[in-house]
Amino acid sequence: MAIPEAGTSADLVYRADCPSRPILDQIADKWSMMVMAVLNEPRRFNEIKRSLEGVTQRVLTQTLRRLERNGMITRRVLPTSPVGVEYSLTPLGESLREPFSRLYDWTVDNADEIQQHQRQYDQHIQS
């Protein structure tokens, strides 16, 4: 899907009331992307948390709820004692793996150049 250019008939996407805005906001944040990457197989909450250095329990809980609400993941209560919960991607969530993977690969491939630009910018601003 191409991003429409401003000024075209498809520029509804740029309006404040476009329904895509909250969806993009909810699924494209860093924790959502990382959770979905970790869910290459069903995982329990603490296993997800251990995999994502720096995420708090509160933020992870909120992220999982958003992803579940949007139909990206499913939550399954396990018949264990104590009761456990397992998360996995839905077919809709699975369909995001490929574009997220491309974005991740692009980020890794360009990280050095981006950091170089950040350093140059910061030096320019400080002088």
PDB file of C-alpha atoms in Angstrom:
ATOM      1  CA  MET A   1       0.000   0.000   0.000  1.00  0.00           C
ATOM      2  CA  ALA A   2       1.401   3.368  -1.007  1.00  0.00           C
ATOM      3  CA  ILE A   3       1.039   6.372   1.249  1.00  0.00           C
ATOM      4  CA  PRO A   4      -1.134   8.940  -0.531  1.00  0.00           C
ATOM      5  CA  GLU A   5       0.404  12.286  -1.342  1.00  0.00           C
ATOM      6  CA  ALA A   6      -1.105  15.391   0.201  1.00  0.00           C
ATOM      7  CA  GLY A   7      -3.503  17.178  -2.108  1.00  0.00           C
ATOM      8  CA  THR A   8      -4.856  14.025  -3.723  1.00  0.00           C
ATOM      9  CA  SER A   9      -8.349  12.622  -3.392  1.00  0.00           C
ATOM     10  CA  ALA A  10      -6.894   9.990  -1.044  1.00  0.00           C
ATOM     11  CA  ASP A  11      -5.665  12.566   1.479  1.00  0.00           C
ATOM     12  CA  LEU A  12      -8.378  11.596   3.973  1.00  0.00           C
ATOM     13  CA  VAL A  13      -5.485   9.857   5.728  1.00  0.00           C
ATOM     14  CA  TYR A  14      -4.087  13.279   6.660  1.00  0.00           C
ATOM     15  CA  ARG A  15      -7.273  14.457   8.325  1.00  0.00           C
ATOM     16  CA  ALA A  16      -7.489  14.401  12.118  1.00  0.00           C
ATOM     17  CA  ASP A  17     -10.619  12.249  11.981  1.00  0.00           C
ATOM     18  CA  CYS A  18      -9.141   9.572   9.701  1.00  0.00           C
ATOM     19  CA  PRO A  19      -9.797   6.159  11.268  1.00  0.00           C
ATOM     20  CA  SER A  20      -6.282   4.993  10.387  1.00  0.00           C
ATOM     21  CA  ARG A  21      -4.623   7.420  12.811  1.00  0.00           C
ATOM     22  CA  PRO A  22      -5.443   5.703  16.101  1.00  0.00           C
ATOM     23  CA  ILE A  23      -4.774   2.290  14.556  1.00  0.00           C
ATOM     24  CA  LEU A  24      -1.349   3.357  13.302  1.00  0.00           C
ATOM     25  CA  ASP A  25      -0.626   4.947  16.664  1.00  0.00           C
ATOM     26  CA  GLN A  26      -1.528   1.767  18.511  1.00  0.00           C
ATOM     27  CA  ILE A  27       0.220  -0.829  16.353  1.00  0.00           C
ATOM     28  CA  ALA A  28       3.275   1.090  15.181  1.00  0.00           C
ATOM     29  CA  ASP A  29       4.739   2.085  18.532  1.00  0.00           C
ATOM     30  CA  LYS A  30       8.036   0.483  19.526  1.00  0.00           C
ATOM     31  CA  TRP A  31       6.645  -1.842  22.179  1.00  0.00           C
ATOM     32  CA  SER A  32       3.878  -3.169  19.937  1.00  0.00           C
ATOM     33  CA  MET A  33       6.400  -3.883  17.209  1.00  0.00           C
ATOM     34  CA  MET A  34       8.745  -5.594  19.643  1.00  0.00           C
ATOM     35  CA  VAL A  35       5.976  -7.682  21.225  1.00  0.00           C
ATOM     36  CA  MET A  36       4.837  -8.842  17.816  1.00  0.00           C
ATOM     37  CA  ALA A  37       8.418  -9.739  16.895  1.00  0.00           C
ATOM     38  CA  VAL A  38       8.796 -11.777  20.093  1.00  0.00           C
ATOM     39  CA  LEU A  39       5.560 -13.645  19.380  1.00  0.00           C
ATOM     40  CA  ASN A  40       7.076 -15.835  16.670  1.00  0.00           C
ATOM     41  CA  GLU A  41       5.513 -18.554  18.808  1.00  0.00           C
ATOM     42  CA  PRO A  42       2.997 -18.447  21.671  1.00  0.00           C
ATOM     43  CA  ARG A  43       4.546 -17.010  24.837  1.00  0.00           C
ATOM     44  CA  ARG A  44       3.551 -16.308  28.393  1.00  0.00           C
ATOM     45  CA  PHE A  45       3.571 -12.797  29.863  1.00  0.00           C
ATOM     46  CA  ASN A  46       6.778 -13.170  31.883  1.00  0.00           C
ATOM     47  CA  GLU A  47       8.577 -14.759  28.942  1.00  0.00           C
ATOM     48  CA  ILE A  48       7.627 -11.740  26.798  1.00  0.00           C
ATOM     49  CA  LYS A  49       8.720  -9.365  29.561  1.00  0.00           C
ATOM     50  CA  ARG A  50      12.109 -11.088  29.946  1.00  0.00           C
ATOM     51  CA  SER A  51      12.646 -10.843  26.190  1.00  0.00           C
ATOM     52  CA  LEU A  52      12.026  -7.085  26.087  1.00  0.00           C
ATOM     53  CA  GLU A  53      14.661  -5.349  28.147  1.00  0.00           C
ATOM     54  CA  GLY A  54      13.398  -2.047  29.517  1.00  0.00           C
ATOM     55  CA  VAL A  55       9.648  -2.637  29.250  1.00  0.00           C
ATOM     56  CA  THR A  56       7.721  -2.199  32.482  1.00  0.00           C
ATOM     57  CA  GLN A  57       4.959  -4.543  33.543  1.00  0.00           C
ATOM     58  CA  ARG A  58       2.423  -1.723  33.190  1.00  0.00           C
ATOM     59  CA  VAL A  59       3.518  -0.779  29.658  1.00  0.00           C
ATOM     60  CA  LEU A  60       3.635  -4.416  28.562  1.00  0.00           C
ATOM     61  CA  THR A  61       0.134  -5.016  29.940  1.00  0.00           C
ATOM     62  CA  GLN A  62      -1.199  -1.935  28.121  1.00  0.00           C
ATOM     63  CA  THR A  63       0.549  -2.971  24.892  1.00  0.00           C
ATOM     64  CA  LEU A  64      -0.845  -6.496  25.019  1.00  0.00           C
ATOM     65  CA  ARG A  65      -4.354  -5.193  25.675  1.00  0.00           C
ATOM     66  CA  ARG A  66      -4.145  -2.776  22.733  1.00  0.00           C
ATOM     67  CA  LEU A  67      -2.864  -5.487  20.418  1.00  0.00           C
ATOM     68  CA  GLU A  68      -5.600  -7.853  21.569  1.00  0.00           C
ATOM     69  CA  ARG A  69      -8.267  -5.163  21.139  1.00  0.00           C
ATOM     70  CA  ASN A  70      -7.034  -4.510  17.594  1.00  0.00           C
ATOM     71  CA  GLY A  71      -7.152  -8.203  16.746  1.00  0.00           C
ATOM     72  CA  MET A  72      -3.379  -8.577  16.357  1.00  0.00           C
ATOM     73  CA  ILE A  73      -2.898 -11.075  19.183  1.00  0.00           C
ATOM     74  CA  THR A  74      -5.005 -13.503  21.119  1.00  0.00           C
ATOM     75  CA  ARG A  75      -4.878 -14.198  24.838  1.00  0.00           C
ATOM     76  CA  ARG A  76      -5.460 -17.734  26.062  1.00  0.00           C
ATOM     77  CA  VAL A  77      -5.924 -18.681  29.721  1.00  0.00           C
ATOM     78  CA  LEU A  78      -3.994 -21.845  30.474  1.00  0.00           C
ATOM     79  CA  PRO A  79      -5.487 -24.492  32.777  1.00  0.00           C
ATOM     80  CA  THR A  80      -2.497 -24.456  35.126  1.00  0.00           C
ATOM     81  CA  SER A  81      -2.073 -23.788  38.813  1.00  0.00           C
ATOM     82  CA  PRO A  82      -1.562 -20.928  39.229  1.00  0.00           C
ATOM     83  CA  VAL A  83      -3.507 -19.874  36.182  1.00  0.00           C
ATOM     84  CA  GLY A  84      -1.249 -18.789  33.336  1.00  0.00           C
ATOM     85  CA  VAL A  85      -1.881 -16.727  30.237  1.00  0.00           C
ATOM     86  CA  GLU A  86      -0.358 -17.248  26.812  1.00  0.00           C
ATOM     87  CA  TYR A  87      -0.281 -14.749  23.955  1.00  0.00           C
ATOM     88  CA  SER A  88       0.012 -15.515  20.254  1.00  0.00           C
ATOM     89  CA  LEU A  89      -0.395 -13.736  16.946  1.00  0.00           C
ATOM     90  CA  THR A  90      -3.695 -13.922  15.113  1.00  0.00           C
ATOM     91  CA  PRO A  91      -3.740 -14.267  11.322  1.00  0.00           C
ATOM     92  CA  LEU A  92      -4.169 -10.470  11.164  1.00  0.00           C
ATOM     93  CA  GLY A  93      -1.143  -9.983  13.422  1.00  0.00           C
ATOM     94  CA  GLU A  94       0.819 -12.539  11.435  1.00  0.00           C
ATOM     95  CA  SER A  95       0.147 -10.471   8.297  1.00  0.00           C
ATOM     96  CA  LEU A  96       2.139  -7.598   9.869  1.00  0.00           C
ATOM     97  CA  ARG A  97       5.273  -9.681  10.432  1.00  0.00           C
ATOM     98  CA  GLU A  98       6.591  -9.130   6.911  1.00  0.00           C
ATOM     99  CA  PRO A  99       6.198  -5.313   6.788  1.00  0.00           C
ATOM    100  CA  PHE A 100       7.491  -4.994  10.370  1.00  0.00           C
ATOM    101  CA  SER A 101      10.445  -7.176   9.425  1.00  0.00           C
ATOM    102  CA  ARG A 102      11.254  -4.905   6.471  1.00  0.00           C
ATOM    103  CA  LEU A 103      11.054  -1.821   8.720  1.00  0.00           C
ATOM    104  CA  TYR A 104      13.294  -3.476  11.309  1.00  0.00           C
ATOM    105  CA  ASP A 105      15.828  -4.504   8.646  1.00  0.00           C
ATOM    106  CA  TRP A 106      15.828  -0.963   7.236  1.00  0.00           C
ATOM    107  CA  THR A 107      16.408   0.440  10.736  1.00  0.00           C
ATOM    108  CA  VAL A 108      19.346  -1.871  11.407  1.00  0.00           C
ATOM    109  CA  ASP A 109      20.834  -1.278   7.953  1.00  0.00           C
ATOM    110  CA  ASN A 110      20.679   2.500   8.372  1.00  0.00           C
ATOM    111  CA  ALA A 111      21.337   2.910  12.113  1.00  0.00           C
ATOM    112  CA  ASP A 112      24.972   3.998  11.717  1.00  0.00           C
ATOM    113  CA  GLU A 113      24.123   6.640   9.128  1.00  0.00           C
ATOM    114  CA  ILE A 114      21.193   7.925  11.179  1.00  0.00           C
ATOM    115  CA  GLN A 115      23.349   8.162  14.306  1.00  0.00           C
ATOM    116  CA  GLN A 116      25.975  10.047  12.309  1.00  0.00           C
ATOM    117  CA  HIS A 117      23.319  12.552  11.195  1.00  0.00           C
ATOM    118  CA  GLN A 118      22.105  12.877  14.785  1.00  0.00           C
ATOM    119  CA  ARG A 119      25.632  13.666  16.009  1.00  0.00           C
ATOM    120  CA  GLN A 120      26.133  16.238  13.241  1.00  0.00           C
ATOM    121  CA  TYR A 121      22.777  17.840  14.010  1.00  0.00           C
ATOM    122  CA  ASP A 122      23.485  17.947  17.754  1.00  0.00           C
ATOM    123  CA  GLN A 123      26.921  19.519  17.156  1.00  0.00           C
ATOM    124  CA  HIS A 124      25.361  22.102  14.859  1.00  0.00           C
ATOM    125  CA  ILE A 125      22.653  22.983  17.404  1.00  0.00           C
ATOM    126  CA  GLN A 126      25.185  23.304  20.249  1.00  0.00           C
ATOM    127  CA  SER A 127      27.460  25.687  18.328  1.00  0.00           C
TER     128      SER A 127
END
